[in-house]
CSV table of C-alpha atoms in Angstrom, one decimal:
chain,number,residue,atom,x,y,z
A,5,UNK,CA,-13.2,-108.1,21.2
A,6,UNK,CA,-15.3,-106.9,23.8
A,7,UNK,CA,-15.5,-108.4,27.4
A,8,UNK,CA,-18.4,-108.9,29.4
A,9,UNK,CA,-18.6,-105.6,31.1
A,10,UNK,CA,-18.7,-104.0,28.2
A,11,UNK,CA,-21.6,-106.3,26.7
A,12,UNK,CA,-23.7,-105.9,29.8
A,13,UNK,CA,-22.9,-101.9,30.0
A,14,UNK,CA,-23.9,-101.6,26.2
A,15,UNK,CA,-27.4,-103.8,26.8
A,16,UNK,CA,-28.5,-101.0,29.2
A,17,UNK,CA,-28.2,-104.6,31.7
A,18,UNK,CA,-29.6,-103.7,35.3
A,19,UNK,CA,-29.9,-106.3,37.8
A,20,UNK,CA,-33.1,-107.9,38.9
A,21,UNK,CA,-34.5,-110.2,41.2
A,22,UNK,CA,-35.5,-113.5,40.6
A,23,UNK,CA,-38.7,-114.5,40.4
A,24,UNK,CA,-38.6,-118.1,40.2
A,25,UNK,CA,-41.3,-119.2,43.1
A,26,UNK,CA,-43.3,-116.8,43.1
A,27,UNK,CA,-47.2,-117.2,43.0
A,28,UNK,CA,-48.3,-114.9,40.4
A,29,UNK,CA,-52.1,-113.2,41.3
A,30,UNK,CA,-54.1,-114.1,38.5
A,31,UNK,CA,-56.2,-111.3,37.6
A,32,UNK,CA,-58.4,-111.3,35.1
A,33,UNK,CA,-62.1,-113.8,34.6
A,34,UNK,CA,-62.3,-117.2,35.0
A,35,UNK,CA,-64.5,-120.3,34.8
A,36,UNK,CA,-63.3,-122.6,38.0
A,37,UNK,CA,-64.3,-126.3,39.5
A,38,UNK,CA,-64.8,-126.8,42.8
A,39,UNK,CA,-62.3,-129.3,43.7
A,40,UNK,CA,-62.0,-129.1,47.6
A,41,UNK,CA,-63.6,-128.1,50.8
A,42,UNK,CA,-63.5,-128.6,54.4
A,43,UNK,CA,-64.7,-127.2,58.1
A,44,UNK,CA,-61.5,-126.3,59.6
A,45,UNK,CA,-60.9,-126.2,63.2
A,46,UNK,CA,-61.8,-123.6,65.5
A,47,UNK,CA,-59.3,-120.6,66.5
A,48,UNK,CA,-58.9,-117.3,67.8
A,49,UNK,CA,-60.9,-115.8,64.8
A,50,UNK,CA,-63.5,-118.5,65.1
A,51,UNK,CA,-64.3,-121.3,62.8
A,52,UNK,CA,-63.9,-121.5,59.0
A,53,UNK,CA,-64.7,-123.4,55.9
A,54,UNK,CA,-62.2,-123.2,53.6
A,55,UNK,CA,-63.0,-123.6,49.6
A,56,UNK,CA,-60.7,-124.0,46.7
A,57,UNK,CA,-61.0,-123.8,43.4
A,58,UNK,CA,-58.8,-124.8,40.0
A,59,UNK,CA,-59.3,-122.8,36.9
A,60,UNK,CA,-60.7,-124.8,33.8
A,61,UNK,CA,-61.2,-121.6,31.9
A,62,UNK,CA,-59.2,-118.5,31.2
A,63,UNK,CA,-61.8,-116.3,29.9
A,64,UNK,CA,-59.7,-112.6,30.0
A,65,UNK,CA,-56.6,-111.7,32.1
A,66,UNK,CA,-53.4,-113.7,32.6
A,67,UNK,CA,-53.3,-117.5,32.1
A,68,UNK,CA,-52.5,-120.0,35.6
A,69,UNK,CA,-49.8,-122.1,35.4
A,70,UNK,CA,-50.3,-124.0,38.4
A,71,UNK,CA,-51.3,-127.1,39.1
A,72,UNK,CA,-52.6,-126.8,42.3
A,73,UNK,CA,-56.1,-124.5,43.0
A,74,UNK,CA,-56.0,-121.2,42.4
A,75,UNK,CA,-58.2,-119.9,44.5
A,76,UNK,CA,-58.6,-120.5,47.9
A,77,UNK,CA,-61.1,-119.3,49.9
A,78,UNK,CA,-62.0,-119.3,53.7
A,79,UNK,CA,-65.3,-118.9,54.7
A,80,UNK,CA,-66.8,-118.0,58.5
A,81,UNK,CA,-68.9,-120.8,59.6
A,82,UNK,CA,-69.2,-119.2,63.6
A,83,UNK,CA,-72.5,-117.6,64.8
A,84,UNK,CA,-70.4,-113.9,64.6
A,85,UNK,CA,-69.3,-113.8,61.0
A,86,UNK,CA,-71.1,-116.9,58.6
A,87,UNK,CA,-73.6,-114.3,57.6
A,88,UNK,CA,-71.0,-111.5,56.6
A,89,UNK,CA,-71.9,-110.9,52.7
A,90,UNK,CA,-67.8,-110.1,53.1
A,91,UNK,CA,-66.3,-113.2,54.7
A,92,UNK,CA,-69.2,-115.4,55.7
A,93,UNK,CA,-70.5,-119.4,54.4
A,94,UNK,CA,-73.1,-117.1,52.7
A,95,UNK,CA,-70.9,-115.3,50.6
A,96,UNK,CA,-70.0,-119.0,49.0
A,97,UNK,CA,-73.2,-119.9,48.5
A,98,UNK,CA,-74.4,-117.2,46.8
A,99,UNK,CA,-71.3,-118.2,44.6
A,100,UNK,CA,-72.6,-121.4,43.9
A,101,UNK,CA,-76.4,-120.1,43.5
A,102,UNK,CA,-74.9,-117.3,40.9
A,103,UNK,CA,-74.7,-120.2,38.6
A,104,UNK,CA,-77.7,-122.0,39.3
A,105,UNK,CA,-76.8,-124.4,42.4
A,106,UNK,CA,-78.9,-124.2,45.6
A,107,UNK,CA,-77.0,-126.2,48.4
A,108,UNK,CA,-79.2,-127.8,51.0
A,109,UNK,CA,-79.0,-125.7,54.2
A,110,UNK,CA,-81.5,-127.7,55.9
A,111,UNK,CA,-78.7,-128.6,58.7
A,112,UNK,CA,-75.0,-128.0,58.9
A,113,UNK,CA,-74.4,-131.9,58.0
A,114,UNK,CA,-77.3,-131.3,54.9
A,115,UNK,CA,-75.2,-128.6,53.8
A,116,UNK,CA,-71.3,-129.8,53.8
A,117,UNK,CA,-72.7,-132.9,52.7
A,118,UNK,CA,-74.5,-131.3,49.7
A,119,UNK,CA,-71.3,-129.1,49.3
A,120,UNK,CA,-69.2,-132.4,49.0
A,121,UNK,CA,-71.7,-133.8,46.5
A,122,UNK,CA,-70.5,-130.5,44.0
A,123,UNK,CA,-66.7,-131.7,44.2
A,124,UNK,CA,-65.1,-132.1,40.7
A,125,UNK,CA,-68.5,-130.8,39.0
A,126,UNK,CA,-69.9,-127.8,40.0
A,127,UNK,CA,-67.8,-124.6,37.6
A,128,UNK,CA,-68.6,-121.4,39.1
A,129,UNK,CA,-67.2,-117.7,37.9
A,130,UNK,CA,-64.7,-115.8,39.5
A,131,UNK,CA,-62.8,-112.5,38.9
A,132,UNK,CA,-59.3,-112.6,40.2
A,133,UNK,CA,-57.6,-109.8,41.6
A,134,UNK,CA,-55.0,-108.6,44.0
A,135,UNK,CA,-56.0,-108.1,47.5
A,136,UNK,CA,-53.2,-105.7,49.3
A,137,UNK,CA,-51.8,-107.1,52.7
A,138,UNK,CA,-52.6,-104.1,55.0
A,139,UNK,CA,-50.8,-103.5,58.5
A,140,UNK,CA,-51.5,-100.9,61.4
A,141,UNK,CA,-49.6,-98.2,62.0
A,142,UNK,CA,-50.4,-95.4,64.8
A,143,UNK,CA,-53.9,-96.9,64.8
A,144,UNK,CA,-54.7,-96.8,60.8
A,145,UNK,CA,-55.0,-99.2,58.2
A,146,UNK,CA,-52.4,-98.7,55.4
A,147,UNK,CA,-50.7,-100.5,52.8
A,148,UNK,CA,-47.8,-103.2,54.0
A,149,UNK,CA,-45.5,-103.3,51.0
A,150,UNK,CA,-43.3,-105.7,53.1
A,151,UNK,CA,-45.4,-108.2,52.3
A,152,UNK,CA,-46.8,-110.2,49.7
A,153,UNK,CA,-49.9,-109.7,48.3
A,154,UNK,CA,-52.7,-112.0,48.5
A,155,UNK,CA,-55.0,-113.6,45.6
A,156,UNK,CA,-58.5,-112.6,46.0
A,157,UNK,CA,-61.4,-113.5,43.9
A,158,UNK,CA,-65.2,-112.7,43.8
A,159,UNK,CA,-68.0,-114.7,42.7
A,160,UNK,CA,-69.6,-114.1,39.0
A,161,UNK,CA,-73.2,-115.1,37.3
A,162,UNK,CA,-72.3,-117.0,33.9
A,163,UNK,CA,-73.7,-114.0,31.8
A,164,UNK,CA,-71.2,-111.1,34.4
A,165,UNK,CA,-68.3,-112.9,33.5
A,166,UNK,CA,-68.9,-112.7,29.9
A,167,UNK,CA,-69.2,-108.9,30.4
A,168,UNK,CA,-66.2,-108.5,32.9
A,169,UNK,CA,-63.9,-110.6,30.3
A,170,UNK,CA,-65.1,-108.5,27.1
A,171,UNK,CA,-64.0,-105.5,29.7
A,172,UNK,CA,-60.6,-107.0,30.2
A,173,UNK,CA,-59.9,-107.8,26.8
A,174,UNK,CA,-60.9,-104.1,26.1
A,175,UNK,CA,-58.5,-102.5,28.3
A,176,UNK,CA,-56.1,-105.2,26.9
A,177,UNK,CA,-57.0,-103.7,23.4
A,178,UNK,CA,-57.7,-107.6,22.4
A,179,UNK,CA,-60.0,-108.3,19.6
A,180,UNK,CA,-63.1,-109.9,21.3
């Protein structure tokens, strides 16, 4: 009869690290529902609106789990950085007008009250990916593999995300 050791050394077994808790980055396509936003306070970066966003839809790539948003995103809402196509308010709502919503930006209280008024309706695109968490070192950007990565995502048109998802199922060799 053979003991443990011998059934673990015969399995090829190595040991690995657990992985319970960890947030997987979703990559892949997605249909998603606005479900929350808010002006946060100001800080040393300067002032932000942060969005988030629960998948309804997994249209290619790996499925969420979760039951909490899955992708969160913060927005610059300070004269330096709102109009950054990058990091800016505008980038969000070009995300919402990609799918056929124009917010009111008539005033700042027209437009996070027209922004509420898309809570638990408006279902945008989005293609997750995984953003790398950079550090310095001697004054250049590099990779920080200490760290975790991030969940990033970028807005899609309805007709994009069809395209972008027949792409992933490609490379996925899936049947479309």
């Amino acid at each position: 009869c053979m003991g443990i050791s011998d059934l673990l050394k015969n399995a090829g077994y190595t040991p690995e690290v657990s992985t319970v808790g960890d947030k997987p980055i979703l990559k892949g396509v997605y249909k998603v529902m606005f479900v929350e936003g808010k002006v946060n306070e100001p800080n040393q970066y300067g002032q932000s609106y942060t969005a988030k966003f629960k998948v309804v839809e997994t249209m290619a790539g790996n499925d969420s789990r979760s039951s909490f948003p899955e992708f969160v995103g913060f927005f610059a809402i300070d004269e330096a950085n709102a109009m950054s196509a990058k990091k800016g308010i505008k980038k969000l709502l070009n995300g919402f007008f990609s799918v056929g919503i124009t917010l009111d930006t008539s005033s700042d209280e027209a437009l996070y009250s027209s922004l509420d008024s898309q809570k638990g309706s408006a279902e945008l695109y989005v293609s997750g990916y995984k953003k790398k968490a950079m550090k310095q070192v001697d004054g250049n950007w590099v990779e920080n593999t200490e760290a975790d990565a991030k969940q990033d995502f970028a807005f899609l048109t309805a007709k994009n995300a069809v395209k972008e998802a027949e792409k992933v199922k490609a490379k996925q060799g899936h049947p479309l």
